[in-house]
Amino acid sequence: GAAVRYEDFSSFGDTTNYKLTAQYQLTDEFSLRGSHSTGFRAPTVGQANVVNTQTSLVNGELIQSATYPPTHVVSAQLGGVELDPEESQSFAFGAVYQSGDFFMTVDAYSIEVTDRVAQTDKIFITQADVDALQGKYPSPELLLGGSVTFFANDFDTQTTGVDVVMNYGMELMEGDTKFSLAYNYNSTEVEDAGLFTSDFKVRRLEEGIPEHRGTLTMAQSWESVSMFVRANYFGEWFATHADEPDVDSSYGWSETVGSSFTLDAEVSYYFNDNWVLSVGANNILDTKAQELQKDGGAYGVVSGVYYESGPFDYSGGFYYVKATYNF
């Protein structure tokens, strides 16, 4: 298959992107497939025009922190330029196997994104910046000691991964049973990082989500009752809080968190063709996000409790009863 898309942006000009797909049936049970595509993403209105300022009282002095458009006079002094669109290309190659009640797919992929748009780290205003802004910005001396961020095209990323999906159906306990296994390996590398992307941000982008994820599901159904139990696995990840690149991880702002499991379950009763009553839970074991180290760092400075990053949040388990009416 093939598809072509043409777009014309008033700010960034025109672009043409395409997608190619193919699948070849080797036998009745086994086939190969592949795809290649290109992509384009224009910066959002917010990324190009955001203005957000905050003034804090620190040691008796007013200190300003701000997020400006990249073309703002202050941003330009610090290296900001007009944003370019992100461009991407991806390749995928996989295999499909089906025999009886067994079904399996394996797909490998590679995604390259260039000129990624991201917010810079905090850039602190120096006296040299204040001097350069004289006559260009009103009262630039009020910015001294404060910080500025803006959005920039400052790095590329290369993501590679593998998806594996297996399903098997059978009769068990006088009902229909289906086992499902899904596994994903996903690795991202930051390339060509510029001046606005610190080593800390690179690590957060590369390790902030688990490289390994998996789910194992058992679904069972009878005439009037159905149920499922699902186990979710998350490999280790780099947990961060408040994005403080200049603070050593031992100080309590970041740490590597080991692998985790969560468990989901649901039971449904079908009264008739229309009404269904379900009782279930997501994260039934009440697994929560990693808590901050309590000997300093973010826990003591900004009164945080949980790390901001991770595959699941601090809310823990979600338990529910729901009624569904099908028309």
Short mmCIF file of C-alpha atoms in Angstrom, two decimals:
data_model
loop_
_atom_site.label_atom_id
_atom_site.label_comp_id
_atom_site.label_asym_id
_atom_site.label_seq_id
_atom_site.Cartn_x
_atom_site.Cartn_y
_atom_site.Cartn_z
CA GLY A 1 0.00 0.00 0.00
CA ALA A 2 1.00 3.62 -0.40
CA ALA A 3 -0.22 7.00 0.82
CA VAL A 4 0.93 10.56 0.18
CA ARG A 5 0.05 13.68 2.18
CA TYR A 6 0.74 17.27 1.15
CA GLU A 7 0.46 20.20 3.58
CA ASP A 8 1.07 23.91 3.17
CA PHE A 9 1.82 25.94 6.31
CA SER A 10 1.72 29.74 6.24
CA SER A 11 4.65 29.88 8.67
CA PHE A 12 6.83 26.96 7.50
CA GLY A 13 6.05 26.39 3.85
CA ASP A 14 4.87 23.18 2.26
CA THR A 15 5.80 19.57 2.95
CA THR A 16 5.08 16.21 1.33
CA ASN A 17 5.15 13.01 3.36
CA TYR A 18 4.45 9.43 2.41
CA LYS A 19 3.92 5.92 3.74
CA LEU A 20 4.71 2.60 2.05
CA THR A 21 3.54 -0.78 3.34
CA ALA A 22 3.93 -4.33 2.05
CA GLN A 23 3.12 -7.87 3.23
CA TYR A 24 4.23 -11.12 1.62
CA GLN A 25 2.52 -14.43 2.37
CA LEU A 26 5.20 -17.14 2.47
CA THR A 27 2.88 -19.96 3.58
CA ASP A 28 -0.70 -20.28 4.79
CA GLU A 29 0.52 -19.67 8.34
CA PHE A 30 3.51 -17.36 7.94
CA SER A 31 3.95 -13.94 6.34
CA LEU A 32 6.42 -11.06 6.37
CA ARG A 33 5.54 -7.36 6.46
CA GLY A 34 7.31 -4.04 6.38
CA SER A 35 6.69 -0.32 6.18
CA HIS A 36 8.49 2.98 5.69
CA SER A 37 7.10 6.45 6.33
CA THR A 38 8.11 10.07 6.75
CA GLY A 39 6.53 12.66 9.02
CA PHE A 40 6.38 16.36 9.76
CA ARG A 41 5.22 18.25 12.87
CA ALA A 42 4.98 22.02 12.99
CA PRO A 43 5.66 23.73 16.35
CA THR A 44 2.48 24.47 18.26
CA VAL A 45 1.20 27.99 18.80
CA GLY A 46 2.06 27.64 22.48
CA GLN A 47 5.65 26.54 21.84
CA ALA A 48 6.24 29.46 19.50
CA ASN A 49 4.45 32.16 21.51
CA VAL A 50 4.24 31.18 25.19
CA VAL A 51 4.83 33.95 27.75
CA ASN A 52 4.87 33.00 31.42
CA THR A 53 6.60 35.03 34.14
CA GLN A 54 6.90 34.47 37.87
CA THR A 55 8.51 36.66 40.52
CA SER A 56 9.73 35.16 43.80
CA LEU A 57 11.14 36.72 46.96
CA VAL A 58 14.55 35.11 47.62
CA ASN A 59 16.72 36.39 50.49
CA GLY A 60 14.88 39.71 50.41
CA GLU A 61 15.31 40.20 46.66
CA LEU A 62 12.76 39.85 43.87
CA ILE A 63 13.96 37.19 41.41
CA GLN A 64 12.16 36.69 38.12
CA SER A 65 11.84 33.45 36.19
CA ALA A 66 10.17 33.42 32.81
CA THR A 67 9.33 31.39 29.74
CA TYR A 68 9.43 33.49 26.57
CA PRO A 69 8.91 32.84 22.86
CA PRO A 70 12.20 31.82 21.20
CA THR A 71 12.15 35.05 19.16
CA HIS A 72 11.64 37.30 22.21
CA VAL A 73 14.43 39.84 22.66
CA VAL A 74 15.61 38.18 25.89
CA SER A 75 15.50 34.70 24.34
CA ALA A 76 17.39 35.97 21.30
CA GLN A 77 20.12 37.35 23.56
CA LEU A 78 20.49 33.86 25.05
CA GLY A 79 20.55 32.09 21.67
CA GLY A 80 16.88 31.66 20.82
CA VAL A 81 15.83 31.59 17.16
CA GLU A 82 12.59 30.95 15.31
CA LEU A 83 11.47 27.33 15.59
CA ASP A 84 11.74 24.89 12.70
CA PRO A 85 9.37 21.95 12.23
CA GLU A 86 10.29 18.47 13.39
CA GLU A 87 10.83 15.86 10.69
CA SER A 88 10.84 12.09 11.06
CA GLN A 89 11.30 8.88 9.18
CA SER A 90 10.52 5.37 10.35
CA PHE A 91 11.16 1.81 9.24
CA ALA A 92 9.45 -1.34 10.47
CA PHE A 93 9.88 -5.00 9.59
CA GLY A 94 7.99 -7.92 11.08
CA ALA A 95 6.51 -11.37 10.79
CA VAL A 96 3.04 -12.82 11.38
CA TYR A 97 2.32 -16.44 12.27
CA GLN A 98 -1.09 -18.04 12.80
CA SER A 99 -1.89 -21.70 13.27
CA GLY A 100 -5.21 -22.81 14.67
CA ASP A 101 -5.90 -20.91 17.88
CA PHE A 102 -2.35 -19.54 18.13
CA PHE A 103 -1.46 -16.12 16.75
CA MET A 104 1.89 -14.31 16.98
CA THR A 105 3.45 -11.13 15.59
CA VAL A 106 7.02 -9.85 15.93
CA ASP A 107 7.89 -6.37 14.67
CA ALA A 108 11.14 -4.40 14.86
CA TYR A 109 11.12 -0.66 14.25
CA SER A 110 13.35 2.37 14.01
CA ILE A 111 12.15 5.99 14.30
CA GLU A 112 14.40 8.99 13.70
CA VAL A 113 13.19 12.48 14.65
CA THR A 114 15.30 15.51 13.73
CA ASP A 115 15.11 19.06 15.13
CA ARG A 116 12.98 18.01 18.08
CA VAL A 117 11.23 20.87 19.85
CA ALA A 118 11.76 20.95 23.61
CA GLN A 119 11.97 23.48 26.41
CA THR A 120 15.48 24.54 27.35
CA ASP A 121 16.96 24.16 30.80
CA LYS A 122 16.94 27.26 32.98
CA ILE A 123 19.36 29.89 31.63
CA PHE A 124 20.42 32.39 34.27
CA ILE A 125 20.75 36.06 33.36
CA THR A 126 24.25 37.49 33.86
CA GLN A 127 25.49 41.07 34.01
CA ALA A 128 26.77 40.68 30.45
CA ASP A 129 23.24 39.81 29.33
CA VAL A 130 21.85 42.84 31.16
CA ASP A 131 24.38 45.11 29.46
CA ALA A 132 23.54 43.67 26.03
CA LEU A 133 19.81 44.20 26.61
CA GLN A 134 20.14 47.89 27.43
CA GLY A 135 17.98 49.82 24.99
CA LYS A 136 16.34 46.61 23.74
CA TYR A 137 14.34 45.60 26.82
CA PRO A 138 12.83 47.85 29.52
CA SER A 139 14.75 47.77 32.83
CA PRO A 140 16.85 44.69 32.01
CA GLU A 141 18.64 45.04 35.36
CA LEU A 142 15.51 43.57 36.97
CA LEU A 143 16.30 40.29 35.19
CA LEU A 144 19.74 39.91 36.79
CA GLY A 145 19.99 36.64 38.70
CA GLY A 146 16.72 35.38 37.29
CA SER A 147 16.25 32.60 34.78
CA VAL A 148 14.68 32.23 31.35
CA THR A 149 13.57 29.23 29.34
CA PHE A 150 12.19 28.96 25.80
CA PHE A 151 11.51 26.28 23.24
CA ALA A 152 14.25 25.31 20.80
CA ASN A 153 15.18 22.75 18.13
CA ASP A 154 18.11 21.44 20.10
CA PHE A 155 18.52 17.70 19.51
CA ASP A 156 17.61 14.66 17.43
CA THR A 157 16.47 11.27 18.68
CA GLN A 158 16.83 7.72 17.38
CA THR A 159 14.33 5.21 18.78
CA THR A 160 14.58 1.47 18.14
CA GLY A 161 12.41 -1.27 19.50
CA VAL A 162 10.67 -4.61 19.19
CA ASP A 163 7.00 -5.51 19.69
CA VAL A 164 5.96 -9.11 20.36
CA VAL A 165 2.29 -10.15 20.64
CA MET A 166 1.05 -13.71 21.23
CA ASN A 167 -2.54 -14.94 21.63
CA TYR A 168 -3.76 -18.46 22.31
CA GLY A 169 -7.37 -19.60 22.68
CA MET A 170 -8.63 -22.82 24.22
CA GLU A 171 -11.53 -24.34 26.15
CA LEU A 172 -10.97 -24.44 29.90
CA MET A 173 -13.26 -24.81 32.92
CA GLU A 174 -16.23 -25.35 30.60
CA GLY A 175 -15.72 -21.94 29.03
CA ASP A 176 -13.68 -20.08 26.44
CA THR A 177 -10.20 -19.06 27.55
CA LYS A 178 -7.76 -16.70 25.88
CA PHE A 179 -4.16 -16.07 26.94
CA SER A 180 -2.45 -12.94 25.64
CA LEU A 181 1.18 -11.90 26.00
CA ALA A 182 2.51 -8.54 24.83
CA TYR A 183 6.12 -7.40 25.17
CA ASN A 184 7.80 -4.17 24.09
CA TYR A 185 11.46 -3.18 24.04
CA ASN A 186 11.94 0.52 23.36
CA SER A 187 15.25 2.39 23.47
CA THR A 188 15.81 6.07 22.68
CA GLU A 189 19.16 7.76 22.10
CA VAL A 190 19.59 11.53 21.99
CA GLU A 191 21.85 12.66 19.15
CA ASP A 192 23.41 16.04 18.31
CA ALA A 193 22.36 17.64 21.59
CA GLY A 194 22.99 21.38 21.53
CA LEU A 195 23.88 23.99 24.13
CA PHE A 196 20.40 24.02 25.65
CA THR A 197 20.25 20.29 26.39
CA SER A 198 22.16 19.25 29.51
CA ASP A 199 23.51 15.79 30.22
CA PHE A 200 20.79 15.49 32.87
CA LYS A 201 18.06 16.12 30.30
CA VAL A 202 19.68 13.64 27.91
CA ARG A 203 19.59 10.97 30.60
CA ARG A 204 15.99 11.81 31.46
CA LEU A 205 14.97 11.52 27.81
CA GLU A 206 16.85 8.26 27.32
CA GLU A 207 16.07 6.52 30.61
CA GLY A 208 12.95 8.27 31.93
CA ILE A 209 10.65 5.48 30.75
CA PRO A 210 11.29 1.72 31.06
CA GLU A 211 12.99 0.06 28.12
CA HIS A 212 11.12 -3.18 28.86
CA ARG A 213 7.36 -3.48 29.27
CA GLY A 214 5.08 -6.48 29.18
CA THR A 215 1.55 -7.65 29.90
CA LEU A 216 0.15 -11.13 30.45
CA THR A 217 -3.63 -11.48 30.31
CA MET A 218 -5.97 -14.38 30.95
CA ALA A 219 -9.57 -13.83 29.83
CA GLN A 220 -12.33 -16.32 30.61
CA SER A 221 -15.94 -16.28 29.45
CA TRP A 222 -19.02 -18.38 30.04
CA GLU A 223 -22.61 -17.90 28.94
CA SER A 224 -23.42 -15.07 31.40
CA VAL A 225 -20.10 -14.31 33.07
CA SER A 226 -16.74 -13.07 31.82
CA MET A 227 -13.56 -12.13 33.63
CA PHE A 228 -9.95 -11.23 33.05
CA VAL A 229 -6.76 -10.93 35.06
CA ARG A 230 -3.83 -8.94 33.69
CA ALA A 231 -0.29 -8.61 35.04
CA ASN A 232 1.75 -5.61 33.90
CA TYR A 233 5.56 -5.49 34.04
CA PHE A 234 7.72 -2.35 33.90
CA GLY A 235 11.51 -2.50 33.73
CA GLU A 236 13.75 -0.08 35.59
CA TRP A 237 13.68 3.64 34.82
CA PHE A 238 15.35 6.90 35.82
CA ALA A 239 13.00 8.80 38.15
CA THR A 240 13.37 12.58 38.43
CA HIS A 241 11.71 15.41 40.32
CA ALA A 242 11.64 19.17 39.65
CA ASP A 243 14.17 18.75 36.79
CA GLU A 244 17.22 19.95 38.70
CA PRO A 245 20.19 19.15 36.42
CA ASP A 246 22.86 20.61 38.69
CA VAL A 247 22.07 18.52 41.76
CA ASP A 248 23.78 15.19 42.33
CA SER A 249 21.38 12.23 42.30
CA SER A 250 22.46 11.26 45.81
CA TYR A 251 20.91 14.50 47.05
CA GLY A 252 17.41 13.14 46.47
CA TRP A 253 16.31 14.72 43.19
CA SER A 254 16.63 11.59 41.06
CA GLU A 255 17.39 7.88 41.25
CA THR A 256 17.20 4.69 39.21
CA VAL A 257 14.09 2.72 40.18
CA GLY A 258 13.94 -1.06 39.85
CA SER A 259 11.33 -3.04 37.95
CA SER A 260 7.70 -3.08 39.11
CA PHE A 261 4.49 -5.07 38.64
CA THR A 262 0.85 -4.03 38.69
CA LEU A 263 -2.24 -6.24 38.53
CA ASP A 264 -5.67 -5.55 36.96
CA ALA A 265 -8.83 -7.66 37.19
CA GLU A 266 -12.50 -7.46 36.23
CA VAL A 267 -15.60 -9.67 36.49
CA SER A 268 -18.73 -8.96 34.42
CA TYR A 269 -22.23 -10.43 34.61
CA TYR A 270 -24.54 -10.27 31.57
CA PHE A 271 -28.18 -10.02 32.70
CA ASN A 272 -29.38 -10.04 29.09
CA ASP A 273 -28.31 -8.73 25.68
CA ASN A 274 -28.47 -5.15 26.96
CA TRP A 275 -27.40 -4.93 30.61
CA VAL A 276 -23.92 -5.72 31.94
CA LEU A 277 -22.66 -5.21 35.50
CA SER A 278 -18.88 -5.11 36.02
CA VAL A 279 -16.72 -5.03 39.14
CA GLY A 280 -13.00 -4.51 38.78
CA ALA A 281 -9.78 -2.80 39.70
CA ASN A 282 -6.83 -1.24 37.91
CA ASN A 283 -3.63 -1.68 39.91
CA ILE A 284 -5.41 -3.89 42.42
CA LEU A 285 -2.28 -4.21 44.60
CA ASP A 286 -2.17 -0.41 45.02
CA THR A 287 1.35 -0.02 43.61
CA LYS A 288 2.32 3.65 43.69
CA ALA A 289 4.98 5.83 42.13
CA GLN A 290 8.44 5.82 43.68
CA GLU A 291 8.60 7.97 46.81
CA LEU A 292 11.31 10.59 47.12
CA GLN A 293 14.28 9.94 49.36
CA LYS A 294 13.44 11.42 52.74
CA ASP A 295 16.95 12.55 53.73
CA GLY A 296 16.98 15.79 51.72
CA GLY A 297 16.71 17.01 48.19
CA ALA A 298 13.27 17.45 46.65
CA TYR A 299 11.55 15.92 49.69
CA GLY A 300 12.81 18.63 52.01
CA VAL A 301 13.24 21.57 49.64
CA VAL A 302 10.02 21.59 47.62
CA SER A 303 7.96 19.29 49.88
CA GLY A 304 7.54 16.67 47.19
CA VAL A 305 6.44 13.14 48.05
CA TYR A 306 6.68 11.20 44.75
CA TYR A 307 8.92 11.48 41.72
CA GLU A 308 7.26 13.25 38.80
CA SER A 309 8.36 10.72 36.18
CA GLY A 310 7.54 7.04 35.91
CA PRO A 311 5.22 4.55 34.17
CA PHE A 312 2.43 4.98 36.75
CA ASP A 313 1.42 7.80 39.08
CA TYR A 314 0.94 8.29 42.82
CA SER A 315 -2.83 7.63 42.89
CA GLY A 316 -2.38 3.88 43.34
CA GLY A 317 -5.27 1.48 42.82
CA PHE A 318 -8.52 2.38 41.10
CA TYR A 319 -11.53 0.27 42.05
CA TYR A 320 -14.87 0.48 40.29
CA VAL A 321 -18.38 -0.85 39.76
CA LYS A 322 -20.04 0.01 36.46
CA ALA A 323 -23.27 -0.78 34.67
CA THR A 324 -23.40 -0.81 30.88
CA TYR A 325 -26.46 -0.69 28.66
CA ASN A 326 -25.99 -1.74 25.03
CA PHE A 327 -28.53 -0.41 22.53
#
